[in-house]
Backbone as JSON, one array per atom type, in Angstrom:
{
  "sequence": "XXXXXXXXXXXXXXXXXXXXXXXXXXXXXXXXXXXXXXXXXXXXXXXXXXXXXXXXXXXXXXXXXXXXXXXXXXXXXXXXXXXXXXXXXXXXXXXXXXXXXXXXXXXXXXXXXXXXXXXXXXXXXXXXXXXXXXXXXXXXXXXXXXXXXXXXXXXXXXXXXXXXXXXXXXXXXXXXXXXXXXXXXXXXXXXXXXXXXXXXXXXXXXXXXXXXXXXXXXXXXXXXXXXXXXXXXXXXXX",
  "N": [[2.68, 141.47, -134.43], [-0.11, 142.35, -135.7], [-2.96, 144.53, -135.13], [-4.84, 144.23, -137.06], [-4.81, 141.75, -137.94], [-4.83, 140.68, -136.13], [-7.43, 140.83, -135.25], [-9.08, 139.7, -137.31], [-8.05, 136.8, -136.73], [-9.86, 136.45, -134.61], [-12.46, 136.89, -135.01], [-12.91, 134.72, -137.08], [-12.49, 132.67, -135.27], [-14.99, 133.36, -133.76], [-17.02, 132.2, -135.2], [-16.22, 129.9, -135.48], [-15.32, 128.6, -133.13], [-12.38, 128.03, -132.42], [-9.56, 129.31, -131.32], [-6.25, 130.19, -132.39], [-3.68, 130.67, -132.5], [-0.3, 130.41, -133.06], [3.17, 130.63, -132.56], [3.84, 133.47, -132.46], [5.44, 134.69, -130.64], [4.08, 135.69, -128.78], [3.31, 137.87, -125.83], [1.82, 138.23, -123.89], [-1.73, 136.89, -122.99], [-4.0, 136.89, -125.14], [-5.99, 140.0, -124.46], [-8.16, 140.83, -126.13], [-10.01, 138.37, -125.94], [-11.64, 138.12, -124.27], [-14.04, 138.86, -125.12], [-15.03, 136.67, -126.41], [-15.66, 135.02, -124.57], [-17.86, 133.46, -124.5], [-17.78, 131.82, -126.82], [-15.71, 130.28, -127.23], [-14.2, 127.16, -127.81], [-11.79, 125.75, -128.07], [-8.54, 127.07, -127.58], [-5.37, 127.64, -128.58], [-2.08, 128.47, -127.7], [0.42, 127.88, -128.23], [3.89, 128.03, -128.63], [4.56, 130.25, -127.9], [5.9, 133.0, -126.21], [4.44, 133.21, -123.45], [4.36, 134.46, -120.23], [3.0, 134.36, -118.13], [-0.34, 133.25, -117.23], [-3.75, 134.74, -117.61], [-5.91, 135.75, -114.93], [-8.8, 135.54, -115.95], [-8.83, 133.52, -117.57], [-10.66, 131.66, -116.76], [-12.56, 132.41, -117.22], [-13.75, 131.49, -119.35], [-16.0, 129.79, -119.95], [-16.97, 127.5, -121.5], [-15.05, 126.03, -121.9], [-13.13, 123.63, -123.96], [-10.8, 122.24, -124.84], [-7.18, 123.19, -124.09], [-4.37, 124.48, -125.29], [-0.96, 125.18, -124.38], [1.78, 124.62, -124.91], [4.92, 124.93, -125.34], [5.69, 127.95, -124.09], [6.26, 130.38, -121.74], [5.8, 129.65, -118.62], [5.47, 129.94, -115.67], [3.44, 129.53, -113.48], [0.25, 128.86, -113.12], [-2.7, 130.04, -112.75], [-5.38, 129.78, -110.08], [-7.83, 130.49, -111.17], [-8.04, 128.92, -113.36], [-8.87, 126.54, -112.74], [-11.85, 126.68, -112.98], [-12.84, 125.42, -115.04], [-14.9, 123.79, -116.08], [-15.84, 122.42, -118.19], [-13.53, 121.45, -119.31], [-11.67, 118.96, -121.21], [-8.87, 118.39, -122.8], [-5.74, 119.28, -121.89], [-3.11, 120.67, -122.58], [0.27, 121.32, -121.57], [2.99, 121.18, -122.37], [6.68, 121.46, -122.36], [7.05, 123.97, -120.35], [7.73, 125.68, -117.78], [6.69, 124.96, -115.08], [6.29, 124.48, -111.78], [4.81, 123.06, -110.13], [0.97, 122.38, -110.11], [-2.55, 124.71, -109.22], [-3.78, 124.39, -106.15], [-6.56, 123.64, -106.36], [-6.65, 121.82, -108.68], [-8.26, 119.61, -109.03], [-10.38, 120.13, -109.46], [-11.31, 119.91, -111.88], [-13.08, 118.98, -113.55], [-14.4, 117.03, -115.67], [-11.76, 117.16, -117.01], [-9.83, 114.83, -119.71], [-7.42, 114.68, -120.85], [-4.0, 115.23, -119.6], [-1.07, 116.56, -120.38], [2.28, 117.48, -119.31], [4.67, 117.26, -119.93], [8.11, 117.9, -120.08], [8.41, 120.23, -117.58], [9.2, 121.28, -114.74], [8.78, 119.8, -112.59], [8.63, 118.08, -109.55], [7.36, 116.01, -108.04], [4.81, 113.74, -108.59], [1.58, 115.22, -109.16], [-0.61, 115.27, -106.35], [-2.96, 116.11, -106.61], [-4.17, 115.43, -108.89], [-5.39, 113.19, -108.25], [-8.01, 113.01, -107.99], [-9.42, 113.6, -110.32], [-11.93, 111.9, -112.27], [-12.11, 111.45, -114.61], [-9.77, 110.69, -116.09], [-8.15, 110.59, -118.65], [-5.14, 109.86, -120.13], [-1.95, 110.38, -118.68], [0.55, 112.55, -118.82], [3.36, 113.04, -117.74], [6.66, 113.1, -118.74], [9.8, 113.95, -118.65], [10.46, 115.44, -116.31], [11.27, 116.53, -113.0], [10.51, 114.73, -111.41], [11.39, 112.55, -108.45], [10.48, 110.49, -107.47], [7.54, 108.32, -106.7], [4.46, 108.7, -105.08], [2.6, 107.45, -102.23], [-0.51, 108.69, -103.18], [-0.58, 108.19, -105.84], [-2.05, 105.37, -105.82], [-4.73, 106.69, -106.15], [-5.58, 107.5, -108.87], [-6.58, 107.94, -111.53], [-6.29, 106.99, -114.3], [-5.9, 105.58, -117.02], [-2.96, 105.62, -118.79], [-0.09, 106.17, -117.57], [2.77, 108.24, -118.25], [5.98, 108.19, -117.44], [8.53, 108.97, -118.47], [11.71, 109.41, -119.12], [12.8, 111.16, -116.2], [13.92, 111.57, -112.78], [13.52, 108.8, -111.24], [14.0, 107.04, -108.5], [12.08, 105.36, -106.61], [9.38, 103.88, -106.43], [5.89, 103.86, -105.11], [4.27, 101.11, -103.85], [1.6, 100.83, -104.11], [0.78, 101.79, -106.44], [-0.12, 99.61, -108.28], [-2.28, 99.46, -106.97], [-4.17, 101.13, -108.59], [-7.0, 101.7, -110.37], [-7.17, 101.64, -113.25], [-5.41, 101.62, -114.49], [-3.72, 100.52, -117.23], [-1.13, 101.31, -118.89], [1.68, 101.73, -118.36], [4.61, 103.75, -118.3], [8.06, 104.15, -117.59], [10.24, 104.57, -118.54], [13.9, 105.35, -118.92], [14.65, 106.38, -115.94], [16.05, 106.08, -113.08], [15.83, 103.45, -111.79], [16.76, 100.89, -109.82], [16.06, 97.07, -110.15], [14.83, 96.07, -107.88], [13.51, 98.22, -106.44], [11.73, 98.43, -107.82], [8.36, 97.41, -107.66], [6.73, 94.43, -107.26], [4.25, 94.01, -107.12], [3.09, 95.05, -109.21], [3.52, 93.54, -111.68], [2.57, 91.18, -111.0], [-0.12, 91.53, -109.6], [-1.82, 93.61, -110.59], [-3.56, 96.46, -112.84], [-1.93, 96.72, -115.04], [-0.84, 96.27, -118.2], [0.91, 97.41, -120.19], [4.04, 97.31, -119.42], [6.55, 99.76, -119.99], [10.19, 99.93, -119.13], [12.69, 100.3, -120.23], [15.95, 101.27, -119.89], [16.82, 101.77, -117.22], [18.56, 101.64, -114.16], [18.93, 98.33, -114.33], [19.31, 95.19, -116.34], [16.44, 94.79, -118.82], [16.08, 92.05, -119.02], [16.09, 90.61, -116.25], [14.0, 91.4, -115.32], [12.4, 89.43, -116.66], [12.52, 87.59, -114.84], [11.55, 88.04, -112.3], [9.2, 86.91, -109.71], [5.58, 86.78, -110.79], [5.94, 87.94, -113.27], [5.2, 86.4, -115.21], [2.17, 86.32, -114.99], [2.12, 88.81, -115.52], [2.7, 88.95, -118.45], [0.62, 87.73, -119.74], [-1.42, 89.3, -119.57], [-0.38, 91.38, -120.69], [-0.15, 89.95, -123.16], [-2.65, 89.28, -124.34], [-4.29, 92.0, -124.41], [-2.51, 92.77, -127.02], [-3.98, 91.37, -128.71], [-6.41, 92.05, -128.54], [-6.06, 94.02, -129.55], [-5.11, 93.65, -131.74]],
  "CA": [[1.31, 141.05, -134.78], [-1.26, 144.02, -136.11], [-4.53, 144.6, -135.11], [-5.92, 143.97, -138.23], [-4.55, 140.04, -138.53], [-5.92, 139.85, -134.61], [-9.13, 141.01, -135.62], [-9.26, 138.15, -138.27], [-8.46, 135.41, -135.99], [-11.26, 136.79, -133.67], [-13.41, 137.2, -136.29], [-12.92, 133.61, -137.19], [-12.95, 132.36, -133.99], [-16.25, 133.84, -133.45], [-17.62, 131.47, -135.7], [-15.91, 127.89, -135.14], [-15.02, 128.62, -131.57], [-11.54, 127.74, -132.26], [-8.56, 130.76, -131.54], [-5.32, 129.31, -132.6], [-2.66, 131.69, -132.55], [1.12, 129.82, -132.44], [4.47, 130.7, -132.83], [4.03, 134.49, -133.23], [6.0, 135.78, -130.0], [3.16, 136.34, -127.81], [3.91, 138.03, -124.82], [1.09, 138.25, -123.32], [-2.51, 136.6, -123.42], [-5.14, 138.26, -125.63], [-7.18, 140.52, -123.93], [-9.19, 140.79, -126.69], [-10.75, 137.17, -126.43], [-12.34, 138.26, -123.73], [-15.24, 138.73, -125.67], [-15.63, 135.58, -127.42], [-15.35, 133.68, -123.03], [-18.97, 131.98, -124.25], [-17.97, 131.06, -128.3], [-14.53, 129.8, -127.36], [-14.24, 125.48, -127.18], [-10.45, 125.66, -128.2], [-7.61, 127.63, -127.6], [-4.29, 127.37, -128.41], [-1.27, 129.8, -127.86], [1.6, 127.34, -128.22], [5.23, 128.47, -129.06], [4.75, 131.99, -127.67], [6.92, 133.35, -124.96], [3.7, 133.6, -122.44], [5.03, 134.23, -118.99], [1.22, 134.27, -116.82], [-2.19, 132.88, -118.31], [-4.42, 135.72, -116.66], [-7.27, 134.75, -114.55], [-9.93, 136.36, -116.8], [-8.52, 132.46, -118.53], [-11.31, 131.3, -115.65], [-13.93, 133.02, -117.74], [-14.06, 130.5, -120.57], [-16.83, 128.16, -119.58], [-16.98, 126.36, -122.85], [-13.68, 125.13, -123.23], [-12.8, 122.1, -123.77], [-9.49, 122.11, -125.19], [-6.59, 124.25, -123.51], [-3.12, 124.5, -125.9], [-0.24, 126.36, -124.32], [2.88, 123.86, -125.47], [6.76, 125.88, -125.11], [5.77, 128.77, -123.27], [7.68, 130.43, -119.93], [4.56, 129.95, -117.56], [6.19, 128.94, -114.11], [2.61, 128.76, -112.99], [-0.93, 128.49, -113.46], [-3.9, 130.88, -111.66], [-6.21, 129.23, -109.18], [-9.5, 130.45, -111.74], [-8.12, 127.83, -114.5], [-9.73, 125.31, -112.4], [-13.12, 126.72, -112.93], [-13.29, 125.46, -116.48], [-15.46, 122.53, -115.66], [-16.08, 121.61, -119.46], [-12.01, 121.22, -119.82], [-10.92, 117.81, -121.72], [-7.81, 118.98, -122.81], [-5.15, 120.32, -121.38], [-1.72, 120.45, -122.74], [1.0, 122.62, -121.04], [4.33, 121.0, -122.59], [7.41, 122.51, -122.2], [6.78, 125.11, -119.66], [8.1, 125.98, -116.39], [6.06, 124.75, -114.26], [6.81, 122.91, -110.89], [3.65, 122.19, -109.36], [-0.43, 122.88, -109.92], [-3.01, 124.69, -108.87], [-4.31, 123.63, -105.16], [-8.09, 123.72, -106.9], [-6.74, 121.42, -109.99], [-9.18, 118.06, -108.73], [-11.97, 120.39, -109.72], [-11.38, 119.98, -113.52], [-13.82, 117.53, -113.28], [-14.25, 117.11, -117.25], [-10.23, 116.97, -117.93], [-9.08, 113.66, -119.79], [-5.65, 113.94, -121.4], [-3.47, 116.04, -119.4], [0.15, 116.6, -121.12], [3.38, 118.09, -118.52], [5.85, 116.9, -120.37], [9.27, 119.23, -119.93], [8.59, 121.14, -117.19], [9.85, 121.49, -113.49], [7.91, 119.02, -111.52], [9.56, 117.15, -108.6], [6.77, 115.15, -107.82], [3.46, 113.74, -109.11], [0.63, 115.64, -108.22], [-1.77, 114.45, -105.48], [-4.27, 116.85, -107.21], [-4.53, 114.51, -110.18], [-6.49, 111.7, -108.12], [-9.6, 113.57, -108.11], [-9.82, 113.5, -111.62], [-12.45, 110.85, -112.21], [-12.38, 111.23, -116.56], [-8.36, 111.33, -116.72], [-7.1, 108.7, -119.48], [-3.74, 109.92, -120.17], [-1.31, 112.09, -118.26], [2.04, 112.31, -119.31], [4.64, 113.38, -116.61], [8.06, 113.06, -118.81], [11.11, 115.23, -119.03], [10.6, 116.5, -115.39], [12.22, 116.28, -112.05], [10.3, 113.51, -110.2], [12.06, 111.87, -108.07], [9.46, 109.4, -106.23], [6.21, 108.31, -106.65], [3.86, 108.97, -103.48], [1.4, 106.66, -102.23], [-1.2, 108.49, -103.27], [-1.06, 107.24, -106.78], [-2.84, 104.47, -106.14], [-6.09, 106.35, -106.42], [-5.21, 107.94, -109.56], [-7.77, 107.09, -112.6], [-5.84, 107.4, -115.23], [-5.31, 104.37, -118.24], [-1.97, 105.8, -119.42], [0.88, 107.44, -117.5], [3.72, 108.36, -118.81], [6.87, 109.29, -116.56], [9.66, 108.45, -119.24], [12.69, 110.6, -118.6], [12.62, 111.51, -114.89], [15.13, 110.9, -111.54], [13.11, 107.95, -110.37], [13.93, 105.85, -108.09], [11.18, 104.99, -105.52], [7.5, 104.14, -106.48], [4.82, 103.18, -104.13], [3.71, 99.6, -104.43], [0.16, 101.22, -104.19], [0.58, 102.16, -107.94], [-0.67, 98.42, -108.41], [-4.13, 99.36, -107.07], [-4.43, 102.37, -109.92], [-8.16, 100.6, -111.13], [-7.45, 101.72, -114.52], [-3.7, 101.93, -115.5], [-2.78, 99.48, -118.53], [-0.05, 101.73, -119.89], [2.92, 102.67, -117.42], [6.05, 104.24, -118.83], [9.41, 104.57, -116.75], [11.57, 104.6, -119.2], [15.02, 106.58, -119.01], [15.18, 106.77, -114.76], [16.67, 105.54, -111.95], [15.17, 102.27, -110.92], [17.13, 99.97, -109.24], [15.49, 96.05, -109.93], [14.89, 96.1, -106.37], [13.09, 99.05, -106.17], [10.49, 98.48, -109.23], [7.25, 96.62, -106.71], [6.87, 93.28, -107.91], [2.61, 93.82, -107.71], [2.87, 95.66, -110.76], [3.39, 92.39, -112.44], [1.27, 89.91, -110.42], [-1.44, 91.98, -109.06], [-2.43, 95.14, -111.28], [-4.51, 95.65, -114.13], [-1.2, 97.17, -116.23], [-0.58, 95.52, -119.7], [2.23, 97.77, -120.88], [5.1, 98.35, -118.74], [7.79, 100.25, -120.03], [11.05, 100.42, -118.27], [13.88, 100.35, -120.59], [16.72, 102.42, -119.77], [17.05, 101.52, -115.89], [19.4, 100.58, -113.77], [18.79, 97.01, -114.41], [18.82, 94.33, -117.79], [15.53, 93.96, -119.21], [16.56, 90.6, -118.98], [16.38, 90.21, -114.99], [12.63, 91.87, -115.08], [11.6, 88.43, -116.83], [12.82, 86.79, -113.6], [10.82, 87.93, -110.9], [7.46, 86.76, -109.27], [4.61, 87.63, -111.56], [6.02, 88.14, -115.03], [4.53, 85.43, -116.21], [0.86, 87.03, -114.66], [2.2, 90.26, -116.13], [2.75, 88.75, -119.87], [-1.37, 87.11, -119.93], [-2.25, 90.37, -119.62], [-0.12, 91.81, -121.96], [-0.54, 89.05, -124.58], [-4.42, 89.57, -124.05], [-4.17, 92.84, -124.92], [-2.06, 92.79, -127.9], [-4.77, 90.54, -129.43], [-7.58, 92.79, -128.43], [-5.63, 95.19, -130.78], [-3.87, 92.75, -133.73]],
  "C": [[0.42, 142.29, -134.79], [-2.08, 143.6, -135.42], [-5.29, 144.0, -135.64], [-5.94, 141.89, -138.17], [-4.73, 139.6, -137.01], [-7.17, 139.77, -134.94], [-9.79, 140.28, -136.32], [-9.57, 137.35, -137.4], [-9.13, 135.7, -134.44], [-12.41, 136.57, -134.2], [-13.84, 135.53, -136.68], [-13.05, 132.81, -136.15], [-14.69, 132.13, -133.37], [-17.2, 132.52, -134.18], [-17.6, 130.02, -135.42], [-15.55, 127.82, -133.87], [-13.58, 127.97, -131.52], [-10.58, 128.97, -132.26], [-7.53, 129.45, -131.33], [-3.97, 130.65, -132.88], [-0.99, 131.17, -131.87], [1.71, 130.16, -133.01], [4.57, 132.15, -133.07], [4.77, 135.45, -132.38], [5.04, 136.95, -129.09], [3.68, 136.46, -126.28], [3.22, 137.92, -123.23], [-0.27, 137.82, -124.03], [-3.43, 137.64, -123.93], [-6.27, 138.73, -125.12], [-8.26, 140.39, -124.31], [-10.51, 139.06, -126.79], [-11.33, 137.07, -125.45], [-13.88, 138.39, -124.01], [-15.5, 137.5, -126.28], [-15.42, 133.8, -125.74], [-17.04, 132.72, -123.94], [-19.01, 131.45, -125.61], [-17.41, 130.13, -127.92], [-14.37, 127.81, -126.98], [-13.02, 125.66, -127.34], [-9.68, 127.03, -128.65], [-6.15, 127.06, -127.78], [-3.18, 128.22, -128.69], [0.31, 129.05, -127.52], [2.71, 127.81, -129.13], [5.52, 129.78, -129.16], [5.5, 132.15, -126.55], [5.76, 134.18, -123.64], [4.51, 132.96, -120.97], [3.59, 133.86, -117.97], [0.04, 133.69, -118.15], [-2.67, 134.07, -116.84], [-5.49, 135.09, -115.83], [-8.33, 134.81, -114.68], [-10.01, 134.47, -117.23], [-10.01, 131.75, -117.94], [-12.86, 131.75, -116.42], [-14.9, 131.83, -118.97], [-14.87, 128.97, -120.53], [-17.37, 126.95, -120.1], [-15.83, 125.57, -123.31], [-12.85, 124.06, -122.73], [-11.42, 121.47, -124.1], [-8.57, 123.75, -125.05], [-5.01, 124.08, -124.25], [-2.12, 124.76, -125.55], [1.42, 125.45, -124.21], [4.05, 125.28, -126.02], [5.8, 127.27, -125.48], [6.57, 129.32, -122.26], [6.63, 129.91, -119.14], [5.37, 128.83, -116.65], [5.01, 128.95, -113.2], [1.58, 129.06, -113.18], [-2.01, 129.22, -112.34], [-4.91, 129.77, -111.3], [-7.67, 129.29, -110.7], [-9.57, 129.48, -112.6], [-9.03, 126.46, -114.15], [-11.3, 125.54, -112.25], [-13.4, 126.04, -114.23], [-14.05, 123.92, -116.28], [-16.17, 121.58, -117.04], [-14.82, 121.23, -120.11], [-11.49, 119.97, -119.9], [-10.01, 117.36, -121.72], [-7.14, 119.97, -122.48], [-3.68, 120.05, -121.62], [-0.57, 121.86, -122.83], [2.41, 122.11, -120.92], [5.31, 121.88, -122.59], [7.67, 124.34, -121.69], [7.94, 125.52, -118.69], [7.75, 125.8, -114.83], [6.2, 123.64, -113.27], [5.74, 122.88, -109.81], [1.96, 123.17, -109.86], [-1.16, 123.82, -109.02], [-3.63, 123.93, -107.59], [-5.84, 122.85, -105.33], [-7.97, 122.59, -108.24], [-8.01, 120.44, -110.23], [-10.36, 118.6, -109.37], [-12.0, 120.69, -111.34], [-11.93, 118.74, -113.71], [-14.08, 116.71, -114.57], [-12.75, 116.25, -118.08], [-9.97, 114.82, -118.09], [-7.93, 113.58, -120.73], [-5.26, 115.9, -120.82], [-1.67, 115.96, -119.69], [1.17, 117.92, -120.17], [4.57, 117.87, -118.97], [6.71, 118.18, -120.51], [9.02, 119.7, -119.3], [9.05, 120.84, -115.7], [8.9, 120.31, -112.07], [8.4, 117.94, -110.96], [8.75, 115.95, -108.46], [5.31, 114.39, -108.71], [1.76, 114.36, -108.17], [-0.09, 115.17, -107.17], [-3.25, 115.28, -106.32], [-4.57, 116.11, -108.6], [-5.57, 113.48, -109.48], [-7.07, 112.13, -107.98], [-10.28, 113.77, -109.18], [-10.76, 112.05, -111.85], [-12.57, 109.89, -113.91], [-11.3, 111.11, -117.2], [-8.42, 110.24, -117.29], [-5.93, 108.8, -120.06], [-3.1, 111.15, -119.64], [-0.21, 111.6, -118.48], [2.88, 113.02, -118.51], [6.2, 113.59, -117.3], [8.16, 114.17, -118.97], [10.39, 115.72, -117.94], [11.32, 116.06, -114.26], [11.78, 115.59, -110.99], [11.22, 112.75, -110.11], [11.36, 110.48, -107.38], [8.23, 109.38, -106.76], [5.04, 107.86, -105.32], [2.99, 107.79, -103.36], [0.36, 106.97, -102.75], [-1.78, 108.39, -104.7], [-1.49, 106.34, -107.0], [-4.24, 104.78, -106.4], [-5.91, 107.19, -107.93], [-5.85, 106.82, -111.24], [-7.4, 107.04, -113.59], [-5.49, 106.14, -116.17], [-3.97, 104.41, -118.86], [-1.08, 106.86, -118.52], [2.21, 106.99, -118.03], [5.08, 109.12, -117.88], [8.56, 108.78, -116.9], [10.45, 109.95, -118.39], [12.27, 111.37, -117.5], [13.74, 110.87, -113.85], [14.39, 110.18, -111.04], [13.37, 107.09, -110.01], [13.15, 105.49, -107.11], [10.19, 105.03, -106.44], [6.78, 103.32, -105.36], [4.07, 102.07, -104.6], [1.97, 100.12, -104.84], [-0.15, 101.34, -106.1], [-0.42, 101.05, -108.6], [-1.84, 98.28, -108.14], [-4.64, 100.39, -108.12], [-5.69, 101.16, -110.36], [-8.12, 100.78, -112.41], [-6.41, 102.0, -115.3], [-3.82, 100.71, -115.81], [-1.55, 100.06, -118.77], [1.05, 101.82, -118.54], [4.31, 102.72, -117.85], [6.54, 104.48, -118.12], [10.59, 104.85, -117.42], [12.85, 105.99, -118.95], [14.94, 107.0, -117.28], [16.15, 105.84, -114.1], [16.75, 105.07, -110.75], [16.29, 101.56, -110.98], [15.9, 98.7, -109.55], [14.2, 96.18, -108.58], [13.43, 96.87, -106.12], [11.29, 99.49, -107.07], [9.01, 97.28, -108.31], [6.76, 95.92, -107.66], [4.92, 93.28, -108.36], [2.44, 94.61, -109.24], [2.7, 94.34, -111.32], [2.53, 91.71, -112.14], [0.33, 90.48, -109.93], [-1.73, 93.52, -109.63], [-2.72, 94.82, -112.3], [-3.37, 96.1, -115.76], [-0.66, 96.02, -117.22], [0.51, 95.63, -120.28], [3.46, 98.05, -119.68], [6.41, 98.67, -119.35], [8.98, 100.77, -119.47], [12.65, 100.34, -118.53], [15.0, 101.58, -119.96], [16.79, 103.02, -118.0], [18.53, 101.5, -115.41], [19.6, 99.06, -113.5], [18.73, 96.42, -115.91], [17.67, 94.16, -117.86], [15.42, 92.37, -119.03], [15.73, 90.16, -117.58], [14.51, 90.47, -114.94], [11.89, 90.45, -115.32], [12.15, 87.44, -115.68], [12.39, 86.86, -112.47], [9.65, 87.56, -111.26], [6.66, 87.41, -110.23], [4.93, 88.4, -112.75], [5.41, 87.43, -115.61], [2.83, 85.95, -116.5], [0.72, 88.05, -116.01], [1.74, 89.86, -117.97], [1.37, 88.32, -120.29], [-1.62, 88.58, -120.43], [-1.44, 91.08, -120.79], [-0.23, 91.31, -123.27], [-2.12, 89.8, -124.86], [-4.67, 91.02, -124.53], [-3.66, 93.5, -126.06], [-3.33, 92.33, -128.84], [-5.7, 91.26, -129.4], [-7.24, 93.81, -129.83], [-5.41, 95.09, -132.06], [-5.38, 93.45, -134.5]]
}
């Protein structure tokens, strides 16, 4: 990558506040966009071989959308969580097996995207998010889901492809999950907490690809609950 064809998409940048720079074998983040920390609303530096985001990244107090999809980055600087106008944040196919301690203070963020990378558990630093409406968890290495997903604000998670077998009945107080994806782990019947169905406000549950028949799911307590709410919601949509 020249100079000259950086200096462009700076140049351009400068104007729409968007830097978009993917697939070109970036090795490192651009220094140079250090100058444009108060144009910049969107970045995106997806399908480069970035190993660190610097913590200059901390500078960018306008931005609202954060790109960095198949990267190496095995982890994330403490300053990222200053970005307190940050919407988006999608950091697919990384390396990454756990957050920032400071993440709760992305007070702004509502669709956060982890899909593919190294993460055993689900954050606890996600329930402080008060604006989240979709986080997507698949393709990583949870094994459990903690209790303290029940305070967890989120309308849509997603934790398809993962080793799960445990979740915390608490999930069922989530005040704002409809969506919940499981698909592709390793639930046991048994093990899947029956309030999901009869006492939560979820609509969708996806959980093909268990250790159990779809079949057997329409046989416990509170499917019938479960299906109102999912009918009811279909119709909101037809």
């Amino acid at each position: 990558m020249g100079n000259s064809a950086l200096k462009a998409h700076l140049e351009t940048a400068q104007k729409t506040g968007v830097f978009q720079l993917t697939g070109k074998g970036l090795t490192e983040f651009p220094e140079e966009l250090q100058k444009l920390t108060s144009n910049l609303r969107t970045i995106d530096l997806s399908n480069n071989k970035l190993e660190l985001l610097p913590p200059l990244i901390g500078k960018f107090s306008f931005l609202k959308s954060l790109v960095l999809n198949n990267n190496k980055l095995t982890a994330l600087p403490e300053e990222l969580c200053k970005l307190k106008k940050l919407e988006t944040l999608h950091l697919n196919g990384n390396h990454l097996r756990q957050l920032p301690a400071a993440f709760g203070q992305l007070s702004a963020l509502k669709t956060l995207s982890l899909s593919g990378n190294q993460l055993r558990t689900v954050p606890t630093q996600l329930c402080g998010l008060r604006h989240l409406d979709v986080v997507d968890l698949s393709k990583n290495q949870i094994q459990n889901v903690p209790d303290t997903v029940g305070e967890l604000q989120a309308i849509e998670l997603n934790l398809n492809q993962n080793q799960i077998s445990q979740i915390s009945v608490q999930i069922s107080h989530c005040p704002r999950l409809k969506v919940l994806r499981l698909e592709e782990n390793c639930l046991e019947l048994s093990m899947l907490p029956q309030s999901i169905l009869s006492d939560s406000q979820i609509s969708l549950l996806a959980v093909e690809g268990n250790l159990f028949e779809i079949k057997k799911l329409r046989e416990l307590d509170g499917y019938d609950k479960y299906m109102e709410r999912f009918t009811a919601t279909k119709k909101k949509f037809a």
